[in-house]
């Protein structure tokens, strides 16, 4: 079986994952450089924080090896398992032996904590033993087991060591004996066990784990959980999964549950499961996803809001929610083969997830708002600046394990083709049944939209390459002209239709050239573009956002001249943004070309002193009657007069907050009176650079 985080057994999926070791991300690309930083900084930081935060002492105290008090939330054990999973995928990526002794120590510690029944959960064992399986809605016992299983499977697939897998199976067997078909009915308040049990079935071939996962999924939404003040929707216990067509409640719980439901479909092929999942995916992504790829508009219950409830400044936008959705979208991509799900993964990676970690790889956002006001104060899990760790530290190790496994999401196999799903500098080794050789992808994407692909070797008869055409790009172009995508969002390439070597290309030939070589150069349109939100997104009505390729941009207070408040800056979308080259983006890797700084035509609007005023004051006195009447319903910002032209610098959202903790915003008000309509006497000249 290939090594990877999700490897379906059944032949139901349209696409199948490659072995994570078959794809090597190069450090000349953004994703490969991110993996290097993850290996060099983020994983070591997470390992150190497990000690500093008390997670490991929580295990030691259960077996009398520490007299420290329990620290952290009841689910703190899961932090250890996520870090182990990150280490496992880093072993698969690089073959490192750096963590061998550490793995011996921590897995040995977990083994000593496991009791005779197979149970392992330090808060229950060391603090409240009477709560064992007594409050499934809150104790997270099965959630913790889910992360243990994922770590154990990853470690066995990546390094061939099964010591944690044996521990995980004993715990899973205990859950099966108690909550399986012959046991009591029970579901965990925080989904995660479902997707993990399906993967345990895939890895071991033991069908009882799949049966247990299906039982828990079937029981969800039947009212088993005493939901209390937060309500059934918070726990996704309001409707059976086959009837749950809208994304509701705690965002991470919903999205982890969806991973399990889609995994179950990939093994059983039950149409009702996929029908509900596809409907819910549309609801989540067409009505509840931020432009940055984030989810969760409410702080109180870390939850999805109503349709189109997407405030920028109050966005909760938890890092774990974007990561969970990436896992879910990958599974639906496998199930359907539709490129739109890879588009979503791309948006999440380069924006919400990229912003969650700083340039050093050691400080993190838990919450990722799209606007930070100048006087914003720190809140629980939502500080103004990234933090080294959190009391609820689910996000940092989640980032570490995701980035370590990025190779898994780069390409996939169809029945007769290799599909490239994400663009980055990489080498893809062809599986034996696909052909013989290596596909080399060379690109500085997303800084550039140019992607060079070289096939060194032979494809098996009937096989071809397929490339995702992002929806934000107006198709793809090659030396032969425009390349429109097929209905599934991919364009097909076949040897014999390759472009000749690019003139003036002085790069060396890829190593290991086989007896055939085919080259393609494709280009996607990464020209900057203005974007507006659906009119029902009241929070940003009358505003515009700036995008370039898959990258969302923002403006920081740090880039404005002294005395200019970001809240008083408007953008003129009638003027095309320009690219400013030769400027290093804060937070970008030195050796990797970054998307450029964009220069935006802006206006400094005169300050307002009144919180509210008569709407009639907004009417342009020179407008005719029809225009005056329309001004009251115009989606643009209130009629504030421009006092000065500005050239505003915008940087990728994923890089914000690496200089100061000052104000930031993604959505800028669109100027009501464009500059070209203003009397020159009303506008002061721009004196900024």
Coordinates of C-alpha atoms in Angstrom, one line a residue, residues 18-306:
X18 CA 0.4 8.6 -5.1
X19 CA 2.9 7.4 -2.6
X20 CA 4.0 10.5 -0.6
X21 CA 7.6 9.4 -1.3
X22 CA 7.1 9.4 -5.1
X23 CA 6.8 13.2 -5.1
X24 CA 9.8 15.3 -4.1
X25 CA 9.1 19.0 -3.6
X26 CA 12.1 21.2 -4.6
X27 CA 13.2 24.1 -2.4
X28 CA 13.1 26.4 -5.4
X29 CA 9.3 26.3 -5.1
X30 CA 7.1 27.9 -2.5
X31 CA 5.8 24.6 -1.1
X32 CA 9.1 22.8 -1.0
X33 CA 10.7 25.8 0.8
X34 CA 7.8 25.6 3.3
X35 CA 8.5 22.0 3.9
X36 CA 12.1 22.8 4.6
X37 CA 11.2 25.5 7.1
X38 CA 8.7 23.0 8.7
X39 CA 11.4 20.4 9.1
X40 CA 14.1 22.9 10.3
X41 CA 11.9 25.1 12.6
X42 CA 8.2 24.2 13.0
X43 CA 8.6 20.5 14.0
X44 CA 11.5 21.1 16.4
X45 CA 9.5 24.0 17.9
X46 CA 6.4 21.8 18.4
X47 CA 8.5 19.0 20.0
X48 CA 10.0 21.5 22.5
X49 CA 6.6 22.9 23.3
X50 CA 5.2 19.5 24.1
X51 CA 7.7 19.5 27.0
X52 CA 7.3 23.2 27.9
X53 CA 3.5 23.1 27.9
X54 CA 3.3 20.1 30.1
X55 CA 1.9 17.6 27.6
X56 CA 4.6 15.0 28.3
X57 CA 4.4 15.6 32.0
X58 CA 0.7 14.8 31.8
X59 CA 1.7 11.3 30.7
X60 CA 4.5 11.0 33.2
X61 CA 2.4 11.8 36.2
X62 CA 0.0 9.0 35.4
X63 CA 2.8 6.4 35.9
X64 CA 4.5 8.2 38.8
X65 CA 7.3 9.7 36.7
X66 CA 6.4 13.3 37.5
X67 CA 4.7 15.1 40.4
X68 CA 3.6 18.1 38.2
X69 CA 0.0 19.2 38.1
X70 CA -2.0 18.3 35.0
X71 CA -1.7 21.2 32.5
X72 CA -3.8 22.0 29.4
X73 CA -7.3 21.1 28.2
X74 CA -8.7 17.6 28.5
X75 CA -7.6 16.8 25.0
X76 CA -4.0 17.9 25.3
X77 CA -2.8 14.3 24.5
X78 CA -3.8 14.9 20.9
X79 CA -1.0 17.5 20.6
X80 CA 1.6 14.7 21.0
X81 CA 0.0 12.5 18.4
X82 CA -0.2 15.3 15.8
X83 CA 3.5 16.0 16.3
X84 CA 4.3 12.3 16.0
X85 CA 2.4 12.3 12.7
X86 CA 4.3 15.4 11.5
X87 CA 7.6 13.6 12.4
X88 CA 6.4 10.5 10.5
X89 CA 5.7 12.3 7.3
X90 CA 9.0 14.2 7.6
X91 CA 10.7 10.8 7.8
X92 CA 8.9 9.8 4.6
X93 CA 9.9 13.0 2.9
X94 CA 13.6 13.2 3.9
X95 CA 14.5 9.9 5.5
X96 CA 15.7 11.8 8.6
X97 CA 16.9 9.8 11.7
X98 CA 16.9 12.9 13.8
X99 CA 13.8 11.9 15.8
X100 CA 14.4 8.2 16.3
X101 CA 15.4 8.5 20.0
X102 CA 12.6 11.0 20.7
X103 CA 10.1 8.6 19.1
X104 CA 11.4 5.7 21.2
X105 CA 11.0 7.8 24.4
X106 CA 7.5 9.2 23.8
X107 CA 6.0 6.0 22.4
X108 CA 7.5 4.1 25.3
X109 CA 5.9 6.6 27.6
X110 CA 2.5 6.2 25.9
X111 CA 2.9 2.4 26.2
X112 CA 3.5 2.7 30.0
X113 CA 0.4 4.9 30.4
X114 CA -1.8 2.4 28.5
X115 CA -3.7 0.3 31.0
X116 CA -4.6 -3.3 30.9
X117 CA -7.9 -2.6 29.0
X118 CA -6.1 -0.7 26.3
X119 CA -7.3 2.7 27.5
X120 CA -4.9 5.8 27.2
X121 CA -6.1 9.3 28.1
X122 CA -4.1 11.2 30.7
X123 CA -6.8 13.6 31.9
X124 CA -9.2 10.7 32.7
X125 CA -6.5 8.4 34.1
X126 CA -4.7 11.1 36.1
X127 CA -7.4 13.6 37.1
X128 CA -11.0 12.4 36.7
X129 CA -11.1 8.6 36.4
X130 CA -14.8 8.5 37.2
X131 CA -15.5 10.3 33.8
X132 CA -14.3 7.4 31.7
X133 CA -16.8 7.2 28.8
X134 CA -19.2 9.1 31.0
X135 CA -19.4 12.4 29.1
X136 CA -18.6 11.6 25.5
X137 CA -19.8 15.1 24.4
X138 CA -16.9 16.7 26.3
X139 CA -14.2 14.3 27.3
X140 CA -12.7 13.9 23.7
X141 CA -11.5 10.3 24.4
X142 CA -12.4 9.1 20.9
X143 CA -11.1 12.3 19.4
X144 CA -7.7 11.7 21.0
X145 CA -7.7 8.1 19.8
X146 CA -8.4 9.3 16.3
X147 CA -5.2 11.4 16.3
X148 CA -3.3 8.5 17.8
X149 CA -4.5 6.2 15.0
X150 CA -3.5 8.7 12.3
X151 CA -0.1 9.1 13.9
X152 CA 0.4 5.4 14.2
X153 CA -0.6 4.6 10.6
X154 CA 1.6 7.4 9.4
X155 CA 4.6 6.1 11.3
X156 CA 4.1 2.5 10.1
X157 CA 3.7 3.7 6.5
X158 CA 6.5 6.1 6.6
X159 CA 9.1 4.4 8.8
X160 CA 7.9 0.8 9.1
X161 CA 7.7 0.9 12.8
X162 CA 4.5 -0.4 14.4
X163 CA 5.0 0.2 18.1
X164 CA 2.5 3.1 18.3
X165 CA 0.2 1.1 15.9
X166 CA 0.0 -1.7 18.4
X167 CA -1.0 0.7 21.2
X168 CA -3.6 2.4 18.9
X169 CA -5.1 -0.9 17.9
X170 CA -5.5 -2.0 21.6
X171 CA -7.3 1.3 22.3
X172 CA -9.5 0.9 19.1
X173 CA -10.3 -2.6 20.1
X174 CA -11.5 -1.4 23.5
X175 CA -13.8 1.2 21.8
X176 CA -15.1 -1.5 19.4
X177 CA -15.9 -3.8 22.2
X178 CA -17.7 -1.1 24.1
X179 CA -19.4 0.9 21.3
X180 CA -19.4 -1.5 18.4
X181 CA -22.4 -3.3 16.9
X182 CA -22.9 -5.5 20.1
X183 CA -22.2 -2.6 22.5
X184 CA -23.8 0.6 23.6
X185 CA -24.6 3.5 21.3
X186 CA -22.1 6.3 21.5
X187 CA -20.5 9.1 19.4
X188 CA -17.8 11.5 20.3
X189 CA -18.6 15.2 20.8
X190 CA -15.7 16.1 18.6
X191 CA -15.5 14.1 15.4
X192 CA -12.2 12.7 14.3
X193 CA -12.4 9.1 15.3
X194 CA -14.5 8.3 12.2
X195 CA -11.9 9.2 9.5
X196 CA -9.2 7.6 11.6
X197 CA -11.0 4.3 11.9
X198 CA -11.6 4.2 8.2
X199 CA -7.8 4.7 7.7
X200 CA -7.1 2.0 10.3
X201 CA -9.3 -0.4 8.3
X202 CA -7.4 0.6 5.1
X203 CA -4.1 0.0 6.7
X204 CA -4.8 -3.3 8.5
X205 CA -7.6 -4.8 6.4
X206 CA -9.6 -5.4 9.6
X207 CA -13.1 -4.7 8.4
X208 CA -14.5 -4.3 11.9
X209 CA -12.8 -0.9 12.1
X210 CA -14.8 0.2 9.0
X211 CA -17.9 -1.2 10.6
X212 CA -17.3 0.8 13.8
X213 CA -16.7 4.0 11.8
X214 CA -20.0 3.4 9.9
X215 CA -21.9 2.8 13.1
X216 CA -20.7 6.1 14.6
X217 CA -21.5 8.0 11.4
X218 CA -24.9 6.4 11.3
X219 CA -25.6 7.4 14.9
X220 CA -24.6 11.0 14.4
X221 CA -27.6 13.2 14.4
X222 CA -29.8 10.8 16.3
X223 CA -29.8 12.8 19.5
X224 CA -27.3 10.7 21.5
X225 CA -25.4 13.7 22.9
X226 CA -26.7 15.8 25.8
X227 CA -26.0 19.0 23.9
X228 CA -26.7 21.6 26.6
X229 CA -26.6 25.3 26.0
X230 CA -24.7 25.1 22.7
X231 CA -27.4 23.1 21.0
X232 CA -27.3 20.0 18.8
X233 CA -26.0 22.0 15.7
X234 CA -22.7 22.7 17.6
X235 CA -22.1 19.0 17.7
X236 CA -23.5 18.2 14.3
X237 CA -26.1 16.1 16.1
X238 CA -29.1 17.9 14.7
X239 CA -29.6 15.7 11.6
X240 CA -28.4 12.3 10.3
X241 CA -25.4 12.7 8.0
X242 CA -27.5 11.7 4.9
X243 CA -29.8 14.6 5.5
X244 CA -27.1 17.1 6.6
X245 CA -26.7 19.4 3.6
X246 CA -25.6 22.6 5.3
X247 CA -22.4 23.3 7.2
X248 CA -23.3 24.2 10.8
X249 CA -21.9 24.4 14.3
X250 CA -18.3 24.1 15.4
X251 CA -16.4 24.4 12.1
X252 CA -13.6 22.0 12.8
X253 CA -15.9 19.4 14.2
X254 CA -18.1 19.6 11.1
X255 CA -15.2 19.4 8.7
X256 CA -13.5 16.5 10.5
X257 CA -16.8 14.7 10.5
X258 CA -17.1 15.3 6.7
X259 CA -13.7 13.7 6.2
X260 CA -15.0 10.6 7.9
X261 CA -18.2 10.6 5.9
X262 CA -16.4 11.0 2.6
X263 CA -13.9 8.3 3.6
X264 CA -16.9 6.0 4.3
X265 CA -18.3 6.7 0.8
X266 CA -14.9 6.0 -0.8
X267 CA -15.0 2.5 0.7
X268 CA -18.8 1.7 0.4
X269 CA -19.9 3.7 -2.6
X270 CA -23.2 4.6 -0.9
X271 CA -24.7 7.3 -3.1
X272 CA -26.7 9.0 -0.3
X273 CA -23.5 9.8 1.6
X274 CA -21.9 11.5 -1.4
X275 CA -25.1 13.4 -2.4
X276 CA -25.3 15.0 1.1
X277 CA -21.6 15.7 1.1
X278 CA -21.6 17.4 -2.2
X279 CA -24.6 19.5 -1.2
X280 CA -22.9 20.5 2.0
X281 CA -19.6 21.3 0.3
X282 CA -21.4 23.7 -2.0
X283 CA -23.1 25.4 1.0
X284 CA -19.9 25.7 2.9
X285 CA -17.8 27.1 0.0
X286 CA -20.4 29.2 -1.8
X287 CA -22.0 30.8 1.3
X288 CA -19.7 30.4 4.3
X289 CA -16.1 30.5 3.2
X290 CA -13.9 33.6 3.4
X291 CA -12.0 34.7 0.3
X292 CA -8.8 33.6 2.1
X293 CA -10.1 30.0 2.4
X294 CA -11.0 30.3 6.1
X295 CA -14.1 29.2 7.9
X296 CA -15.9 30.1 11.0
X297 CA -17.4 33.6 11.5
X298 CA -18.3 33.3 15.2
X299 CA -16.0 33.3 18.2
X300 CA -18.5 32.1 20.8
X301 CA -18.7 28.5 19.6
X302 CA -16.0 28.6 16.9
X303 CA -18.7 28.1 14.4
X304 CA -20.0 28.6 11.0
X305 CA -22.4 31.5 10.9
X306 CA -25.5 32.0 8.8

